[in-house]
mmCIF file with all atom_site columns, C-alpha atoms in Angstrom:
data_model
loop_
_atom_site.group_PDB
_atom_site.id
_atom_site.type_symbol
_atom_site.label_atom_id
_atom_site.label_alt_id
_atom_site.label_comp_id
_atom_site.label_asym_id
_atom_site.label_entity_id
_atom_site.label_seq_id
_atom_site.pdbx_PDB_ins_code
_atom_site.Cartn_x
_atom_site.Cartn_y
_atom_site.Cartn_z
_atom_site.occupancy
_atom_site.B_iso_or_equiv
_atom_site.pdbx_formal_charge
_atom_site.auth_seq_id
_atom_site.auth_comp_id
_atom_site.auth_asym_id
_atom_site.auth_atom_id
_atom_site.pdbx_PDB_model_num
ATOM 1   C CA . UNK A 1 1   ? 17.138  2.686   -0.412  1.00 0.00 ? 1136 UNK A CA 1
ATOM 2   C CA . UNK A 1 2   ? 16.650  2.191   3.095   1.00 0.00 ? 1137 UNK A CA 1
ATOM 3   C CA . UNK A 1 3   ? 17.079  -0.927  4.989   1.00 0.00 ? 1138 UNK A CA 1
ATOM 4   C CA . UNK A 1 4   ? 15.335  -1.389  8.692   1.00 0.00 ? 1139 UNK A CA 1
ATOM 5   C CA . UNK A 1 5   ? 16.066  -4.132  10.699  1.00 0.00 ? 1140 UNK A CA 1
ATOM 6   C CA . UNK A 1 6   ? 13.142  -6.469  11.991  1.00 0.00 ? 1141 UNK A CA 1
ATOM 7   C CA . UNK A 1 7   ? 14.592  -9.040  14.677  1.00 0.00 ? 1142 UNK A CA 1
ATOM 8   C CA . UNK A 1 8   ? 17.408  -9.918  12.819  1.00 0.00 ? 1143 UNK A CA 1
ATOM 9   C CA . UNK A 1 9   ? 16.483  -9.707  9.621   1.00 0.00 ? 1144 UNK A CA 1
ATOM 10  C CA . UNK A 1 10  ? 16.091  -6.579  7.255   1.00 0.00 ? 1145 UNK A CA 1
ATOM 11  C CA . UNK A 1 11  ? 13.443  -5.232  5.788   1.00 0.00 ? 1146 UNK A CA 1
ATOM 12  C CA . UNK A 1 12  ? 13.969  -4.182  2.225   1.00 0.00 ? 1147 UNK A CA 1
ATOM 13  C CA . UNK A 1 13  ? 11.237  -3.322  -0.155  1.00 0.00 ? 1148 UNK A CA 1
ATOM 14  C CA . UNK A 1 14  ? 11.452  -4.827  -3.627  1.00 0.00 ? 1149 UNK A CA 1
ATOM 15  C CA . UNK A 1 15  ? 9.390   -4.608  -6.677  1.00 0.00 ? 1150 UNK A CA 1
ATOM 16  C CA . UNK A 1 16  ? 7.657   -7.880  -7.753  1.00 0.00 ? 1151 UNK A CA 1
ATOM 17  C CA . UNK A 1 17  ? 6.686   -8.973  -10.749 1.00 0.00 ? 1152 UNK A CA 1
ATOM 18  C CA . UNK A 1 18  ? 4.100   -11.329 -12.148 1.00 0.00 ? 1153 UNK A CA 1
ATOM 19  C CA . UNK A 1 19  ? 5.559   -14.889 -11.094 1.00 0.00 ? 1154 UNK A CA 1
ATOM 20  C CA . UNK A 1 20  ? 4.805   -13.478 -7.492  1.00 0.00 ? 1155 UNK A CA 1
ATOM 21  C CA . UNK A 1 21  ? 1.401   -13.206 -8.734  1.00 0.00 ? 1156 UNK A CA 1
ATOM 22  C CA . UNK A 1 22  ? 0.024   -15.665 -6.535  1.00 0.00 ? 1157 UNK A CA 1
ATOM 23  C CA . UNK A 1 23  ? 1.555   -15.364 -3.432  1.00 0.00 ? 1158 UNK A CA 1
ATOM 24  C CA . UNK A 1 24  ? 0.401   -12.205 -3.458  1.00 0.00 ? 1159 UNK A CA 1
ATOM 25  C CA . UNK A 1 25  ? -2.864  -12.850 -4.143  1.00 0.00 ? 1160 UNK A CA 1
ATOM 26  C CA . UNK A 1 26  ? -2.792  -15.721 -0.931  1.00 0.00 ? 1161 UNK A CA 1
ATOM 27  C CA . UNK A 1 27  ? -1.535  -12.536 0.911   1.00 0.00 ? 1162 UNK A CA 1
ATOM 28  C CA . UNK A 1 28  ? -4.660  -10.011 -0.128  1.00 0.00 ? 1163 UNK A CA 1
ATOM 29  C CA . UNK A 1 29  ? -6.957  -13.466 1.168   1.00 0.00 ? 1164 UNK A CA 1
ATOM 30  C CA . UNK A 1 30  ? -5.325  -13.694 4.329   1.00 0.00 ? 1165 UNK A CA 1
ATOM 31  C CA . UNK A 1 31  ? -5.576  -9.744  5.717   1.00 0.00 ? 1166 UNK A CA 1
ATOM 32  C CA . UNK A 1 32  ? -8.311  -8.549  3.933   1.00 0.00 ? 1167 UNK A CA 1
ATOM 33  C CA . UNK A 1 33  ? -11.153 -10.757 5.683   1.00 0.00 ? 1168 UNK A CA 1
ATOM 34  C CA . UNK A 1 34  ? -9.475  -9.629  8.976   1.00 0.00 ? 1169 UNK A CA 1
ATOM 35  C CA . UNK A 1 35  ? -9.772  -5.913  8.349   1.00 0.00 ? 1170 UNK A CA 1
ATOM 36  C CA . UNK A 1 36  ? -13.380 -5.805  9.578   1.00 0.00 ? 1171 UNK A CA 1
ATOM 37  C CA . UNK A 1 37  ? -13.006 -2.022  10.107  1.00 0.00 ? 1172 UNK A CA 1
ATOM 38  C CA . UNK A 1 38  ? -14.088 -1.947  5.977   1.00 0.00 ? 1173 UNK A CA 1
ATOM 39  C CA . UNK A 1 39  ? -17.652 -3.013  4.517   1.00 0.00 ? 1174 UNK A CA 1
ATOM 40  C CA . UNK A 1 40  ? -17.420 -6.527  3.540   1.00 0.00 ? 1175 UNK A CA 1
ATOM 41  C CA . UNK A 1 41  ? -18.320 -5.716  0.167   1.00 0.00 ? 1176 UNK A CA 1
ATOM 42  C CA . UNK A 1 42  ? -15.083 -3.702  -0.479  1.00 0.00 ? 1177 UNK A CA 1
ATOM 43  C CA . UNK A 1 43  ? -13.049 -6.644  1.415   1.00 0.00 ? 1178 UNK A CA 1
ATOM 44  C CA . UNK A 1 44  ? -13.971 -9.373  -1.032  1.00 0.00 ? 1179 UNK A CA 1
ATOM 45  C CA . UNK A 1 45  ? -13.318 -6.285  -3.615  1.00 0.00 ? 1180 UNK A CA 1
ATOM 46  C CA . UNK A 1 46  ? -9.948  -6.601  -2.684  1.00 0.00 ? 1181 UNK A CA 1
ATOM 47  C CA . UNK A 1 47  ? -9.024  -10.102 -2.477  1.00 0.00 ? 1182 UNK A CA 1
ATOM 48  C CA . UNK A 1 48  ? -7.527  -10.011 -6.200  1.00 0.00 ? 1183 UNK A CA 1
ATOM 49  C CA . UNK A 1 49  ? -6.880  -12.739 -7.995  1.00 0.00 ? 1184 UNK A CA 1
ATOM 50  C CA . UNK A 1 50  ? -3.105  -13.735 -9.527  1.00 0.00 ? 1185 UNK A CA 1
ATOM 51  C CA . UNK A 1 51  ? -5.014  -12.984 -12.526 1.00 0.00 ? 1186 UNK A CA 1
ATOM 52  C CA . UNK A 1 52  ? -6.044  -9.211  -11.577 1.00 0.00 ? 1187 UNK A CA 1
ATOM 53  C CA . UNK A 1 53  ? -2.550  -8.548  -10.146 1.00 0.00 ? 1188 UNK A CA 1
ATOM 54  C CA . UNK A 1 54  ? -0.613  -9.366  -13.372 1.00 0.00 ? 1189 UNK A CA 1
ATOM 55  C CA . UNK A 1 55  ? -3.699  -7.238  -15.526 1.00 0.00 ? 1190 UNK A CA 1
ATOM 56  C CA . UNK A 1 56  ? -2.692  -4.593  -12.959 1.00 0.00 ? 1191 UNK A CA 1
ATOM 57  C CA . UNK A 1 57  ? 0.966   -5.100  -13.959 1.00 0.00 ? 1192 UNK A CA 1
ATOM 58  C CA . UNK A 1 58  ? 0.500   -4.819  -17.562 1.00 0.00 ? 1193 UNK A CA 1
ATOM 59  C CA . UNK A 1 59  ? -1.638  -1.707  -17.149 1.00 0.00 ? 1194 UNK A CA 1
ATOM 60  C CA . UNK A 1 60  ? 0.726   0.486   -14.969 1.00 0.00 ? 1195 UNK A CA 1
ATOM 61  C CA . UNK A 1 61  ? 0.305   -0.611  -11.676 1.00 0.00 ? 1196 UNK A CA 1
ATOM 62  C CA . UNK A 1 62  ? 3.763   -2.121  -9.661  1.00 0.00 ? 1197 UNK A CA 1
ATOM 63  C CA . UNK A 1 63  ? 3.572   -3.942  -6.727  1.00 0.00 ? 1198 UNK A CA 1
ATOM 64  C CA . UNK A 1 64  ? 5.778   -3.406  -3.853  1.00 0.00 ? 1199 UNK A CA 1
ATOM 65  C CA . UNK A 1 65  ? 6.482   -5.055  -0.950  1.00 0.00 ? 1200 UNK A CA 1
ATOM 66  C CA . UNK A 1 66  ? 9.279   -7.241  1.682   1.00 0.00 ? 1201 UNK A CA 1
ATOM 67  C CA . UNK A 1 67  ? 9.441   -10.907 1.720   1.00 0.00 ? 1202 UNK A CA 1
ATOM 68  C CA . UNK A 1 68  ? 10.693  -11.928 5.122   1.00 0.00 ? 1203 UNK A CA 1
ATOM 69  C CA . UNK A 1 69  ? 11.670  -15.696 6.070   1.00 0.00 ? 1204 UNK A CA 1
ATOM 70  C CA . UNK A 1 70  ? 10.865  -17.115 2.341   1.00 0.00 ? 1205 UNK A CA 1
ATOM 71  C CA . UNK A 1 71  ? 7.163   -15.298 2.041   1.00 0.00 ? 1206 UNK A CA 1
ATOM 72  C CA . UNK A 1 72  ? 5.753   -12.224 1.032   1.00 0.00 ? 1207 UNK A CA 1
ATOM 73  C CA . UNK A 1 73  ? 4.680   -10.469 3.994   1.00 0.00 ? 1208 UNK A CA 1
ATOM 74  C CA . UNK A 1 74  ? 3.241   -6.890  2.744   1.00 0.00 ? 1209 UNK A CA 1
ATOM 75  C CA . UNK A 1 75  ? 2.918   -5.190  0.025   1.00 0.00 ? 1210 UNK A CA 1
ATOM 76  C CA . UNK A 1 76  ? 1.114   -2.123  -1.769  1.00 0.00 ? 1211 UNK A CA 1
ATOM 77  C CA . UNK A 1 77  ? 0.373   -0.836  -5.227  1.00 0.00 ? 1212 UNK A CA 1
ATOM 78  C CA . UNK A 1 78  ? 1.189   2.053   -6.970  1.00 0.00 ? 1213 UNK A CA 1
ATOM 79  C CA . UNK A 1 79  ? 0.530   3.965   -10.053 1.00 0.00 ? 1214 UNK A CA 1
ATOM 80  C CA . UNK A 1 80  ? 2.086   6.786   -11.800 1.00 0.00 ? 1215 UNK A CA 1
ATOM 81  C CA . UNK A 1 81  ? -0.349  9.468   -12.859 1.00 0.00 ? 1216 UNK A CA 1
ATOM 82  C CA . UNK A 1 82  ? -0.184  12.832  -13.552 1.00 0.00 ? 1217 UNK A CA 1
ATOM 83  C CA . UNK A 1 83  ? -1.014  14.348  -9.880  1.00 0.00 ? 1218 UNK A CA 1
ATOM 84  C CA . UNK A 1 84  ? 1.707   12.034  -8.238  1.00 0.00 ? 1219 UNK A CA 1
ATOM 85  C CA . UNK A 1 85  ? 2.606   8.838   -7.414  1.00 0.00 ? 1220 UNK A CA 1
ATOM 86  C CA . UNK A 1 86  ? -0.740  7.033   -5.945  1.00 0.00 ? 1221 UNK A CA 1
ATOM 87  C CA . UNK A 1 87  ? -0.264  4.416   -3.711  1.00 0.00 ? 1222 UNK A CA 1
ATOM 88  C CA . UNK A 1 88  ? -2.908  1.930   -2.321  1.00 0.00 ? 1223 UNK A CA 1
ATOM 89  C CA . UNK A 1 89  ? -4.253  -1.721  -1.721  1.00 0.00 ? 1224 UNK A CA 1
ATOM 90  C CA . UNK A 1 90  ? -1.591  -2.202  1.177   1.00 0.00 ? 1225 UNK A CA 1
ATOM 91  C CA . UNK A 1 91  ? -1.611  -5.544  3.244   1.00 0.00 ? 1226 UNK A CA 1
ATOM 92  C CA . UNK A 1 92  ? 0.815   -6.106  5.829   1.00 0.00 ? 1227 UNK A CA 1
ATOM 93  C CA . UNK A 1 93  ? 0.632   -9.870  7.414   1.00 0.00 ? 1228 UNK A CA 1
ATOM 94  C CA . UNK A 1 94  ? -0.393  -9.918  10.602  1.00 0.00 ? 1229 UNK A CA 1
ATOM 95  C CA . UNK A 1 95  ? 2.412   -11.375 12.194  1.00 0.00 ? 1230 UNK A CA 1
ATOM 96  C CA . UNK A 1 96  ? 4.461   -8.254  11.004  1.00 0.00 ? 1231 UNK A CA 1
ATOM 97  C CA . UNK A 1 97  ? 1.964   -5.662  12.290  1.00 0.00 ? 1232 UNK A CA 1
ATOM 98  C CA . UNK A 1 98  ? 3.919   -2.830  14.578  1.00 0.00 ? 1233 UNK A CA 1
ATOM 99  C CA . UNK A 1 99  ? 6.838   -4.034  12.803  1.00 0.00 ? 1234 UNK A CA 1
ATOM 100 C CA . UNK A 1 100 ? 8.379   -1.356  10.960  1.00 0.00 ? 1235 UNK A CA 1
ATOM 101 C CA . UNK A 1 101 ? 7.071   -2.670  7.842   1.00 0.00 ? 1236 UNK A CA 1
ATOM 102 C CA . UNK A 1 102 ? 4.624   -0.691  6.785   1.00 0.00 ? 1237 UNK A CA 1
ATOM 103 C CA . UNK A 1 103 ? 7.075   2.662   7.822   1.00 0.00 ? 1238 UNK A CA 1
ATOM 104 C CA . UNK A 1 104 ? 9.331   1.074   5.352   1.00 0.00 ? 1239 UNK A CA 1
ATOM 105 C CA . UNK A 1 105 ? 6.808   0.782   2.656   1.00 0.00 ? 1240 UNK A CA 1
ATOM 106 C CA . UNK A 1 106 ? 6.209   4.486   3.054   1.00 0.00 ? 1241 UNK A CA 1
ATOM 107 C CA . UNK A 1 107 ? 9.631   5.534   3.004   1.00 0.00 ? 1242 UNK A CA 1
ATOM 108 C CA . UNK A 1 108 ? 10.086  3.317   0.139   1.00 0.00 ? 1243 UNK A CA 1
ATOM 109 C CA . UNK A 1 109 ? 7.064   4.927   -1.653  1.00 0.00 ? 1244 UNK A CA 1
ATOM 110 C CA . UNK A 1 110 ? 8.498   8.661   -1.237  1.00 0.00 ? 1245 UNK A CA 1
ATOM 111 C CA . UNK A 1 111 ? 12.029  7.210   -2.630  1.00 0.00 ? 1246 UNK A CA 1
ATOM 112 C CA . UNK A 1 112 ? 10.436  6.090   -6.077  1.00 0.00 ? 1247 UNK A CA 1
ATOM 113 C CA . UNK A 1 113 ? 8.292   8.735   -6.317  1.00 0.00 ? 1248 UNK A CA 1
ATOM 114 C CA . UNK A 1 114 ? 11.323  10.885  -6.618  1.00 0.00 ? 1249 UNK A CA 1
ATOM 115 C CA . UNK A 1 115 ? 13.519  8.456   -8.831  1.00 0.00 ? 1250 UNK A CA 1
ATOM 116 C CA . UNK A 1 116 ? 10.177  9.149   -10.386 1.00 0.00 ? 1251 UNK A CA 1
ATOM 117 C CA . UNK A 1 117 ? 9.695   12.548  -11.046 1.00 0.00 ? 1252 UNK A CA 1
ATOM 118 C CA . UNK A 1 118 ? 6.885   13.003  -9.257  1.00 0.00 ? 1253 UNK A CA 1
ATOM 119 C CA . UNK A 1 119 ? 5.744   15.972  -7.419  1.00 0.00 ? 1254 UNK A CA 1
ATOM 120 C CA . UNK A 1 120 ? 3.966   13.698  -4.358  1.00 0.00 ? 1255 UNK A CA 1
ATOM 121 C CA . UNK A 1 121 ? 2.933   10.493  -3.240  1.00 0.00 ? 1256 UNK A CA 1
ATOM 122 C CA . UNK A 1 122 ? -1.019  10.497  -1.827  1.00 0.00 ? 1257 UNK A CA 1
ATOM 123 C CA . UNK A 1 123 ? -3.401  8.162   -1.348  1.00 0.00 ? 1258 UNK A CA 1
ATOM 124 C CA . UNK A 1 124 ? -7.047  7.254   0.264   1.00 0.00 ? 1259 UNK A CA 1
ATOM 125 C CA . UNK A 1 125 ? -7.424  6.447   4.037   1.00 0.00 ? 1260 UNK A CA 1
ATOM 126 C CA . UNK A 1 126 ? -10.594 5.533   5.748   1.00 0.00 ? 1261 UNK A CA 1
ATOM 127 C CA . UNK A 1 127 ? -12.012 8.256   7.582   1.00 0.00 ? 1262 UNK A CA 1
ATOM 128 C CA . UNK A 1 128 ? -11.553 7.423   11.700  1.00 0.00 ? 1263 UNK A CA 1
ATOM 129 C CA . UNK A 1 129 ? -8.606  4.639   10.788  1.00 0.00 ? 1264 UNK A CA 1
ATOM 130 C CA . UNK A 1 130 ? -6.285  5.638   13.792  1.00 0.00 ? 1265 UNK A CA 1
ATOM 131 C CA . UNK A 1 131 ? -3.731  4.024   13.173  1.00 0.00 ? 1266 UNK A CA 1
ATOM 132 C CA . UNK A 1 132 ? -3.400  4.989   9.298   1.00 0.00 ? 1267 UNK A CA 1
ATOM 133 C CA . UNK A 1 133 ? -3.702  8.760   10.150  1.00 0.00 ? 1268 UNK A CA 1
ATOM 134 C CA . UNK A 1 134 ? -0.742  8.497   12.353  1.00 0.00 ? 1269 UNK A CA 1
ATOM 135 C CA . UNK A 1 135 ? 0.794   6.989   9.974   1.00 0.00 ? 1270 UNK A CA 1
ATOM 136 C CA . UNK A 1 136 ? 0.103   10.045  7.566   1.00 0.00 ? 1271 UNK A CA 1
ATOM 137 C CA . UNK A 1 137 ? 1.001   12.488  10.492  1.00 0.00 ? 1272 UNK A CA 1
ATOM 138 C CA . UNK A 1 138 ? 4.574   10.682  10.947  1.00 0.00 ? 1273 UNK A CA 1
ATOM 139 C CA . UNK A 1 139 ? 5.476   10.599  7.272   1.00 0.00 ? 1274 UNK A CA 1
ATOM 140 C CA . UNK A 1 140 ? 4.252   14.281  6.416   1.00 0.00 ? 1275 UNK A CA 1
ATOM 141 C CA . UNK A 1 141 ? 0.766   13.370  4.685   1.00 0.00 ? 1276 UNK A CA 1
ATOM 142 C CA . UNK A 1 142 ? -1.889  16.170  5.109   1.00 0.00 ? 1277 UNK A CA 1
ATOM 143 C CA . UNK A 1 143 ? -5.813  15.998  3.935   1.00 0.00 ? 1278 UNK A CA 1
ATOM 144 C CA . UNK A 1 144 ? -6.162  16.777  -0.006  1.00 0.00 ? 1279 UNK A CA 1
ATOM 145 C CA . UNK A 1 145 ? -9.675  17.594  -0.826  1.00 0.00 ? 1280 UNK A CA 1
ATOM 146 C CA . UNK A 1 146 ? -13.299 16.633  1.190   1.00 0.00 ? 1281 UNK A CA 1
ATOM 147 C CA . UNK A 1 147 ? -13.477 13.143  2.604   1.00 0.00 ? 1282 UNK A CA 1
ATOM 148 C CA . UNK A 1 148 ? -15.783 11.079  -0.074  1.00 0.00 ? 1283 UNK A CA 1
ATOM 149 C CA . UNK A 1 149 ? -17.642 7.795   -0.212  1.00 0.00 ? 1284 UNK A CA 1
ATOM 150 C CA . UNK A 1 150 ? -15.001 5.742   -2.103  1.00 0.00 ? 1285 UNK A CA 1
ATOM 151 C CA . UNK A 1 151 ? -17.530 2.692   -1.798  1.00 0.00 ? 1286 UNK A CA 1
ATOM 152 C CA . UNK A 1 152 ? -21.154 2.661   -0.152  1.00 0.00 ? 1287 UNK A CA 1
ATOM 153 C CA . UNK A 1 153 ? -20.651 3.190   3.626   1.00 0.00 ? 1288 UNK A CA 1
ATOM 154 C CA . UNK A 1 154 ? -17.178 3.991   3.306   1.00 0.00 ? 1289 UNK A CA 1
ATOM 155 C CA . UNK A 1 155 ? -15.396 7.511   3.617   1.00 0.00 ? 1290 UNK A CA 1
ATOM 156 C CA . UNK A 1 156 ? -11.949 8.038   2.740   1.00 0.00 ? 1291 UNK A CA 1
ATOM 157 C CA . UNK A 1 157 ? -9.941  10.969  2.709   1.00 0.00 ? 1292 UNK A CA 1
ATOM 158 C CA . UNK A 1 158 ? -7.018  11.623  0.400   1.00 0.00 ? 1293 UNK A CA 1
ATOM 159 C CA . UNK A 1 159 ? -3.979  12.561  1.886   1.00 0.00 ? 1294 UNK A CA 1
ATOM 160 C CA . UNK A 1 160 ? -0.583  13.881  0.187   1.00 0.00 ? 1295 UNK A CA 1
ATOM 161 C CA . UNK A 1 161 ? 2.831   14.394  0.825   1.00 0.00 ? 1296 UNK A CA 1
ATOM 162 C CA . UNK A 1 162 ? 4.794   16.801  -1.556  1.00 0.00 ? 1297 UNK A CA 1
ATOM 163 C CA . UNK A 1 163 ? 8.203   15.353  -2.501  1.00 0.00 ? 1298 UNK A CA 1
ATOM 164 C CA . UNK A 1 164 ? 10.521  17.979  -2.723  1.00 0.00 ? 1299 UNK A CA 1
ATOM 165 C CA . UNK A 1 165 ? 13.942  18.109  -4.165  1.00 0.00 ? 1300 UNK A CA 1
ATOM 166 C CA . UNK A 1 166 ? 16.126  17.911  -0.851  1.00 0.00 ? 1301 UNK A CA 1
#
């Protein structure tokens, strides 16, 4: 895996498991109500609970993410299926926006796709979100399918990003 270096400390993605439950949780309740971009509906939607996180655990889902100074900073969560490896629900604090972490989430998420066995990563972004389509334009995500009202009011657009044997 790839490390990057934030001040002078690295940024390494690691898998957590349910004991970080919680803290992850208290992360999801700190960004979410500040990413006013979304309907408030879907914001509270996705303030999950320690208990939602470890049901997402036990179903399939693994959470992902750097913990920088003692505290979980970002994450995202990810799911095996049988188009790819879909990835979603990421939070980055927002002391460690324009960081680097979020790049290394993504580069992270096209590494276990492939230790994976899956053809692609892809995932939803919401339609106009500037700085999540550059994002998909810098790590090689195109459009997959029609834009589509994931939840009333809001558009997404599923992107993808083949992951070829190199």
């Amino acid at each position: 895996m790839n490390d990057f270096v934030l001040s002078h400390e690295e940024i390494r993605i690691i898998e957590f498991s349910e004991e970080d439950a919680e803290e992850i949780s208290q992360l999801f309740r700190e960004v979410w109500p500040q990413a006013t971009e979304y309907p408030e509906g879907w914001r509270k939607k996705r303030m999950y609970s320690a208990e939602q996180i470890i049901d997402d655990m036990r179903n399939g889902y693994h959470y992902f993410g750097s913990r920088l100074q003692g505290r979980i900073v970002g994450v995202y969560k990810a799911l095996i299926t049988d188009k790819g490896l879909f990835g979603e629900h990421q939070a980055v604090s927002a002391e460690y926006r324009n960081s680097g972490l979020a790049s290394a989430m993504y580069v992270q998420f096209a590494e276990y796709g492939k230790a994976h066995g899956c053809k692609r990563n892809y995932c939803n972004i919401l339609v106009g979100h500037k700085p999540s389509e550059r994002l998909m334009k810098h790590f090689g995500f195109c459009p997959w399918g029609e834009p589509y009202e994931q939840y009333p009011g809001m558009q997404v657009q599923m992107y993808e990003r083949p992951l070829d044997e190199e």
